[in-house]
PDB file of C-alpha atoms in Angstrom:
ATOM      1  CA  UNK A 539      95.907  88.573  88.151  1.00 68.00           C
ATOM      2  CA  UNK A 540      92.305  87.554  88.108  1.00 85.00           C
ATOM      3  CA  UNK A 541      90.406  85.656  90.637  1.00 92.00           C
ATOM      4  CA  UNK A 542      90.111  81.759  90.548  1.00 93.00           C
ATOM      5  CA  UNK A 543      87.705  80.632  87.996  1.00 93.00           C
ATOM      6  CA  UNK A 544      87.249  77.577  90.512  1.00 93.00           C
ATOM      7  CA  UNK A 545      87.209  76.315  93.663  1.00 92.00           C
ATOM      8  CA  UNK A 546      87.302  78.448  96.864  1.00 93.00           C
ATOM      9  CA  UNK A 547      87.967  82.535  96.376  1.00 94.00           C
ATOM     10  CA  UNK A 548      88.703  84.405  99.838  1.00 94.00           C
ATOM     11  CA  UNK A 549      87.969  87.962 100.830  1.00 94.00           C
ATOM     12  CA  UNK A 550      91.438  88.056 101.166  1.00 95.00           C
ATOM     13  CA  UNK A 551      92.309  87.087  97.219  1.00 94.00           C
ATOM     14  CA  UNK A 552      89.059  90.152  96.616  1.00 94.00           C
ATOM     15  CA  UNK A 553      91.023  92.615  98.292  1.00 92.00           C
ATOM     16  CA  UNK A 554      94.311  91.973  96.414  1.00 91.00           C
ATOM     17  CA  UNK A 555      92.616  92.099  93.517  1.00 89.00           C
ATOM     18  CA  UNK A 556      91.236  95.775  94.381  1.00 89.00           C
ATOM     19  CA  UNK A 557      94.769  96.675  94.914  1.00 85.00           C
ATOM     20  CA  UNK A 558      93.778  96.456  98.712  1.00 91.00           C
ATOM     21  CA  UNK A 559      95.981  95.095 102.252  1.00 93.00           C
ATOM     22  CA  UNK A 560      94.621  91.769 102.063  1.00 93.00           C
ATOM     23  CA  UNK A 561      93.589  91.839 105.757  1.00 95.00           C
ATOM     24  CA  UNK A 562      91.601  95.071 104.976  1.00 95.00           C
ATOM     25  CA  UNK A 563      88.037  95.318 106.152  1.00 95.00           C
ATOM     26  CA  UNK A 564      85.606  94.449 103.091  1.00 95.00           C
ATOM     27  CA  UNK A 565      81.907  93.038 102.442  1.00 93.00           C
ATOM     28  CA  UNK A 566      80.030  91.742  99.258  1.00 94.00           C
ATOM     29  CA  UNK A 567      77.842  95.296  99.471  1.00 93.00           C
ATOM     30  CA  UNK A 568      81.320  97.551  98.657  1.00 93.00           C
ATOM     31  CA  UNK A 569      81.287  99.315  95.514  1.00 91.00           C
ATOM     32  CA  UNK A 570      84.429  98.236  94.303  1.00 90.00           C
ATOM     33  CA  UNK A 571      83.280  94.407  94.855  1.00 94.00           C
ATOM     34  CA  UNK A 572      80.085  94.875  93.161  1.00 92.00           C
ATOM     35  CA  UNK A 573      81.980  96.764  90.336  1.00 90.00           C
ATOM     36  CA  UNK A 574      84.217  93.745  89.906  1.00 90.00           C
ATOM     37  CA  UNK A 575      81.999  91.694  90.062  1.00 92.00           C
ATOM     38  CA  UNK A 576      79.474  93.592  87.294  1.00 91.00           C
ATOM     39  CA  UNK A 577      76.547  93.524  89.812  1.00 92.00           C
ATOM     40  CA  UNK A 578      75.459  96.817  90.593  1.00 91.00           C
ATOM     41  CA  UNK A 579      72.659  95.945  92.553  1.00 92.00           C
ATOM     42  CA  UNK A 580      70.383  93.067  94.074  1.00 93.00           C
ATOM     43  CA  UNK A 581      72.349  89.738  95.671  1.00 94.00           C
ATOM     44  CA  UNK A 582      75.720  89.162  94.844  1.00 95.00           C
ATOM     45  CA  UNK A 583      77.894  86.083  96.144  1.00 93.00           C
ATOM     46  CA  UNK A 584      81.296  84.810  96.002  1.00 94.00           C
ATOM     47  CA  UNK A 585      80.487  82.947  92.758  1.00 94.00           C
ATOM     48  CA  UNK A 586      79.655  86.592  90.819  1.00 95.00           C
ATOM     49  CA  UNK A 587      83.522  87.130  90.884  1.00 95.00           C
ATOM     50  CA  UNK A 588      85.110  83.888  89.389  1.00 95.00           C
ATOM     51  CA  UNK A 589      87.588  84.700  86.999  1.00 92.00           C
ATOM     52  CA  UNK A 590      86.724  88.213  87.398  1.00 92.00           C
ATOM     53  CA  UNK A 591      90.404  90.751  86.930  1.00 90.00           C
ATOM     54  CA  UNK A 592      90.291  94.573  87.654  1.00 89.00           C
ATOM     55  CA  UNK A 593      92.364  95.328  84.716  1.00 87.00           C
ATOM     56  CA  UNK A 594      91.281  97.498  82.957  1.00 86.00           C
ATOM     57  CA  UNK A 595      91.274  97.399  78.719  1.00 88.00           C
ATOM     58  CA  UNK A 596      92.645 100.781  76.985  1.00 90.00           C
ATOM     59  CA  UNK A 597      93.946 102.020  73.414  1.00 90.00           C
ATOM     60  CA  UNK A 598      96.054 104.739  72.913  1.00 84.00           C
ATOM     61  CA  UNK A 599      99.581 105.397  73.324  1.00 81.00           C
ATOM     62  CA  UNK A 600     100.031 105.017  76.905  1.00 84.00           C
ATOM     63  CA  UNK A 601     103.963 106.863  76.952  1.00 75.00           C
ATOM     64  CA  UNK A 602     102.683 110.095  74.838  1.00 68.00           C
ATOM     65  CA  UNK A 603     104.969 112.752  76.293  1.00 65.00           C
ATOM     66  CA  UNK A 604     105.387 110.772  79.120  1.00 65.00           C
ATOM     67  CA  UNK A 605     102.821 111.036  82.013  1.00 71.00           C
ATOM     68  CA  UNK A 606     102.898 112.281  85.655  1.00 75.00           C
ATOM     69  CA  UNK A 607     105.392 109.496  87.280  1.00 80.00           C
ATOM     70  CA  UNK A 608     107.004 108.352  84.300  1.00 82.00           C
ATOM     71  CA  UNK A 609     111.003 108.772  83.639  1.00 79.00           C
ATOM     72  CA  UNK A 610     112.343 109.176  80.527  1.00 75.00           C
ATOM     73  CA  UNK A 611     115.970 107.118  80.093  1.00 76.00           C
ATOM     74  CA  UNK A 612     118.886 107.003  77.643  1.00 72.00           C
ATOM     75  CA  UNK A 613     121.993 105.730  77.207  1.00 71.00           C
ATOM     76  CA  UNK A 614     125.058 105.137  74.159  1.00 61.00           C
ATOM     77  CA  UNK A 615     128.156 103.743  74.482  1.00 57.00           C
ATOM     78  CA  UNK A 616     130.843 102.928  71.929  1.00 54.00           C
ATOM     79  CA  UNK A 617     131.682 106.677  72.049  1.00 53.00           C
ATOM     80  CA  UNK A 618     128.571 107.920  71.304  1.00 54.00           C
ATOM     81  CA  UNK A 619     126.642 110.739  72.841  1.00 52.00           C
ATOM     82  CA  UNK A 620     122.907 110.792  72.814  1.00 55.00           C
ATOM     83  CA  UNK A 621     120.815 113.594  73.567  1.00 54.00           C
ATOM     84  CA  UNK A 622     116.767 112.645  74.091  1.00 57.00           C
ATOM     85  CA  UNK A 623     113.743 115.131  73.841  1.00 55.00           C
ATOM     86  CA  UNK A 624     109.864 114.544  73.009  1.00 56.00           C
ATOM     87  CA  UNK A 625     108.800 115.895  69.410  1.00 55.00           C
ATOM     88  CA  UNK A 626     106.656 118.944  70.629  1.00 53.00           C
ATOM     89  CA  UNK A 627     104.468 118.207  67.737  1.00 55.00           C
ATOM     90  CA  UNK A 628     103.726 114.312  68.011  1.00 56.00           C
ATOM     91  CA  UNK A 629     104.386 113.430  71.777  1.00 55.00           C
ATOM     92  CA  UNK A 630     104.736 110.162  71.093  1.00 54.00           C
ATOM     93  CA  UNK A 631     108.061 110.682  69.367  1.00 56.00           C
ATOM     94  CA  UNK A 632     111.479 110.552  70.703  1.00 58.00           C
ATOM     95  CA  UNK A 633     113.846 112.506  69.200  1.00 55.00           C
ATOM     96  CA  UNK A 634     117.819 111.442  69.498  1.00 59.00           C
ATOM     97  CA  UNK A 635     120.700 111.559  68.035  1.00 56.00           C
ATOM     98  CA  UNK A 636     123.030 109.343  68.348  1.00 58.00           C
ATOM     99  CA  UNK A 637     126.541 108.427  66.539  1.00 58.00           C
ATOM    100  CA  UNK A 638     126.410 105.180  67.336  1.00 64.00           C
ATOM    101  CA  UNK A 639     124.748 102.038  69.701  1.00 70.00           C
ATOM    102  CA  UNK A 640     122.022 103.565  72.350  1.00 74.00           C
ATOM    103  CA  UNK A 641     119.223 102.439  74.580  1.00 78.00           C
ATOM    104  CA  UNK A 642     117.104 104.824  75.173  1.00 78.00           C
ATOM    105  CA  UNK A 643     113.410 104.149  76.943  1.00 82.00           C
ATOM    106  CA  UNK A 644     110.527 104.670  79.659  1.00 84.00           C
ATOM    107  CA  UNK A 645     109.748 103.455  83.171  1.00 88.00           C
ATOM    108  CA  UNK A 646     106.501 103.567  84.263  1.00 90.00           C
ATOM    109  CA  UNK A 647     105.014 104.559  87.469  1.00 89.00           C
ATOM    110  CA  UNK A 648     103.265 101.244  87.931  1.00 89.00           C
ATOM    111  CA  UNK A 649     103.117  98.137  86.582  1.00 90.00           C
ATOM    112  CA  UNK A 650     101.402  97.997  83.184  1.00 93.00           C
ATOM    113  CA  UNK A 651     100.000  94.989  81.366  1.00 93.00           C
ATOM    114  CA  UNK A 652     101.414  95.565  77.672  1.00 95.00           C
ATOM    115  CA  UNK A 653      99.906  94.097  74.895  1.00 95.00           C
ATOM    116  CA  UNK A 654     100.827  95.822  71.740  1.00 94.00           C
ATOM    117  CA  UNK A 655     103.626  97.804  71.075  1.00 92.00           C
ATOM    118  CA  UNK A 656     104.965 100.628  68.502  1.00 86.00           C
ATOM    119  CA  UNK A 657     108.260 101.262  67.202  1.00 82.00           C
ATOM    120  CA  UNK A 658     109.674 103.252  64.514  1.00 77.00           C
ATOM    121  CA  UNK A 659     113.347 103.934  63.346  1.00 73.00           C
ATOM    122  CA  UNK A 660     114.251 106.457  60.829  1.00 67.00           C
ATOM    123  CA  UNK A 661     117.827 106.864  59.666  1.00 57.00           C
ATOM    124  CA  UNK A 662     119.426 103.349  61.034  1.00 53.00           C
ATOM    125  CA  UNK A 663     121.253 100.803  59.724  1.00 56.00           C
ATOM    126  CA  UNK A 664     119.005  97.647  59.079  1.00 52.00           C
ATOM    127  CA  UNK A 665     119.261  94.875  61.796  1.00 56.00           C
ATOM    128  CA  UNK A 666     120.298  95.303  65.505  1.00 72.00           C
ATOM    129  CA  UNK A 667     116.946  97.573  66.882  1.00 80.00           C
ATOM    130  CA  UNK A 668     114.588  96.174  68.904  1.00 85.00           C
ATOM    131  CA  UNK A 669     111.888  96.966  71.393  1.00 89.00           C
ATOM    132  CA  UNK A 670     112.041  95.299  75.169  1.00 92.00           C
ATOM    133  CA  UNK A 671     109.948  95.342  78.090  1.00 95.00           C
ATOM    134  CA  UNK A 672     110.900  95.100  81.326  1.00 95.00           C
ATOM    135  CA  UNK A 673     109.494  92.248  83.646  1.00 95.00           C
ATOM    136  CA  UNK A 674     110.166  89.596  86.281  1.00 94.00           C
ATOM    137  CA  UNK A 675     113.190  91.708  86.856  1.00 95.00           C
ATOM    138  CA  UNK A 676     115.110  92.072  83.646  1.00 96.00           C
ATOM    139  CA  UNK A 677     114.779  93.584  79.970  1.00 95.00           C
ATOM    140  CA  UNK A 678     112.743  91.070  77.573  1.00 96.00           C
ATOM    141  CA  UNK A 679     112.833  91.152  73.812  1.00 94.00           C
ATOM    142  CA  UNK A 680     109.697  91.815  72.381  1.00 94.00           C
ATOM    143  CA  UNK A 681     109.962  92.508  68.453  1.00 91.00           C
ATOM    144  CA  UNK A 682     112.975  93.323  66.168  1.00 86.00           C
ATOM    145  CA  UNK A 683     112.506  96.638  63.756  1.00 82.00           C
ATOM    146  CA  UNK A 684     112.913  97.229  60.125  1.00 78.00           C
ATOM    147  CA  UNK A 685     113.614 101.141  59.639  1.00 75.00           C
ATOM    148  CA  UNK A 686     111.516 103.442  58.198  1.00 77.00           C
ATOM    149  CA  UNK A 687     108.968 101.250  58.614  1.00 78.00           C
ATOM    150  CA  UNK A 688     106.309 101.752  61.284  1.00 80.00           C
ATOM    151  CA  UNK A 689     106.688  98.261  63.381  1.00 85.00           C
ATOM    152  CA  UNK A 690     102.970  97.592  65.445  1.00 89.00           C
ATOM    153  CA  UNK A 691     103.804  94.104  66.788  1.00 93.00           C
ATOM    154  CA  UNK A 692     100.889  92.073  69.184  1.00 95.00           C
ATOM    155  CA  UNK A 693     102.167  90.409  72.127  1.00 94.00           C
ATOM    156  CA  UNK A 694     100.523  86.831  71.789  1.00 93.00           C
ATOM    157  CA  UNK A 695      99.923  86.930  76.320  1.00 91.00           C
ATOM    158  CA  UNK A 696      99.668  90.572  77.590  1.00 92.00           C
ATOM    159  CA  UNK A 697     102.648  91.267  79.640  1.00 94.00           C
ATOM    160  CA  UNK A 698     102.879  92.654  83.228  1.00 93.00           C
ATOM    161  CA  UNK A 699     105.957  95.526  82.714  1.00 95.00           C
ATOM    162  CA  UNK A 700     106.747  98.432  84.945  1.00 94.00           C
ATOM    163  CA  UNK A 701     109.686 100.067  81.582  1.00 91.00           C
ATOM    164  CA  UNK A 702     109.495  99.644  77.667  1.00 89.00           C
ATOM    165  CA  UNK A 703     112.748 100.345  75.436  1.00 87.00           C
ATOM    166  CA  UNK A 704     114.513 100.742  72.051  1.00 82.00           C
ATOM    167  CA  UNK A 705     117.849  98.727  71.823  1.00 81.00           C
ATOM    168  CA  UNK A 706     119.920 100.039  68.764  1.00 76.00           C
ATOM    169  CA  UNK A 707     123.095  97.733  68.650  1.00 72.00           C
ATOM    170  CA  UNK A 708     124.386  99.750  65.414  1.00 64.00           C
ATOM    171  CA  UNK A 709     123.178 103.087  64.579  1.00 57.00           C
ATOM    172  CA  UNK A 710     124.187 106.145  62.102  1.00 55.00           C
ATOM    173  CA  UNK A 711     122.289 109.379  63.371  1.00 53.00           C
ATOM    174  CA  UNK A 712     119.055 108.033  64.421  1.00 53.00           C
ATOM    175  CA  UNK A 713     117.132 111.369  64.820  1.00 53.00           C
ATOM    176  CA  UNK A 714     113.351 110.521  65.094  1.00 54.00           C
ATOM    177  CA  UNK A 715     111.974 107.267  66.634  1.00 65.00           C
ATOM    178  CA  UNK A 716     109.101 106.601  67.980  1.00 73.00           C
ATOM    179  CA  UNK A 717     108.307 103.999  71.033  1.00 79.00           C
ATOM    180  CA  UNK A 718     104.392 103.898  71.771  1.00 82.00           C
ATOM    181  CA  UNK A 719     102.469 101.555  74.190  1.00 88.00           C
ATOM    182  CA  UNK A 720      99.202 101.446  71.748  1.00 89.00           C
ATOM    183  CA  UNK A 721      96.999  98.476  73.995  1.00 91.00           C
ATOM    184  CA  UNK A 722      97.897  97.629  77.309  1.00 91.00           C
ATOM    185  CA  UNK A 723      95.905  96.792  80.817  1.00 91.00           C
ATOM    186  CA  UNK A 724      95.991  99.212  83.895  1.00 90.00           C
ATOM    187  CA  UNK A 725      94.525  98.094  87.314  1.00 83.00           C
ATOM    188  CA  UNK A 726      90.900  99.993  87.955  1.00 73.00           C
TER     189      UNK A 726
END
């Protein structure tokens, strides 16, 4: 969350912002204030950081054979069985194979400001897949998919989300999918 583009900003709302106790000691001359605030060197006041956020911008495909603190999840029901592995080849592919509805997904190891988001299904029946993210404490829809079709769907207000999934209500041997995180925000 950035800090107030008016009216008063605290030390205490700096330090939050920094990931920081808010009680912790702090003064305008720390590097991480001066970072957020873009002023290296020379005088900075509380009016350099209005509006300023410490998230950070990035491209890529944040869930590519998922990183150190990540957990990989799966589930079917409706008497299926699903088995879940990363394509050795392409990490951001999940391989799965499922005969029939699954959920299968990522948690992150902290929360994650999601902006754009990747899904591909391969061998589905059309209608019933979709992508969710997980915030303010429950799964969100984000975007429907069409298979075999490579679905890159912009979130119009970048989401805060600690877990992204695909939701496959009907399914007939879904073997590769792929679920990327291609623009998202990360705390600096």
């Amino acid at each position: 969350m950035a800090l107030p583009a008016s009216g008063p900003i605290s030390l205490n709302q700096v330090n939050t912002e920094l990931q920081r106790a808010a009680t912790a000691q702090i003064n305008m001359n720390d590097g991480a204030v001066r970072s957020l605030a873009g002023k290296a060197s020379g005088v900075i006041s509380m009016s350099d950081l209005r509006g300023k956020s410490n998230w950070i911008y990035k491209t890529g495909n944040l869930v590519g054979g998922v990183p150190a603190g990540f957990s990989l999840f799966g589930d079917a029901w409706n008497g299926g069985s699903l088995s879940l592995v990363f394509d050795n080849d392409d990490a951001s592919r999940l391989f799965y194979n499922s005969t029939n509805s699954f959920i299968v997904g990522i948690w992150f190891n902290k929360s994650y400001k999601i902006q754009q988001v990747r899904g591909y299904c391969q061998n589905t029946l059309s209608g019933g897949q979709y992508i969710e993210l997980y915030y303010n404490g429950t799964w969100n829809y984000v975007c429907s998919l069409q298979k075999n079709v490579a679905n890159l769907y912009t979130l119009p207000t970048a989401v805060e989300a600690t877990g992204i999934r695909i939701r496959c209500d009907n399914a007939w041997n879904p073997w590769v999918n792929e679920l990327q995180v291609t623009q998202w925000y990360e705390k600096g």
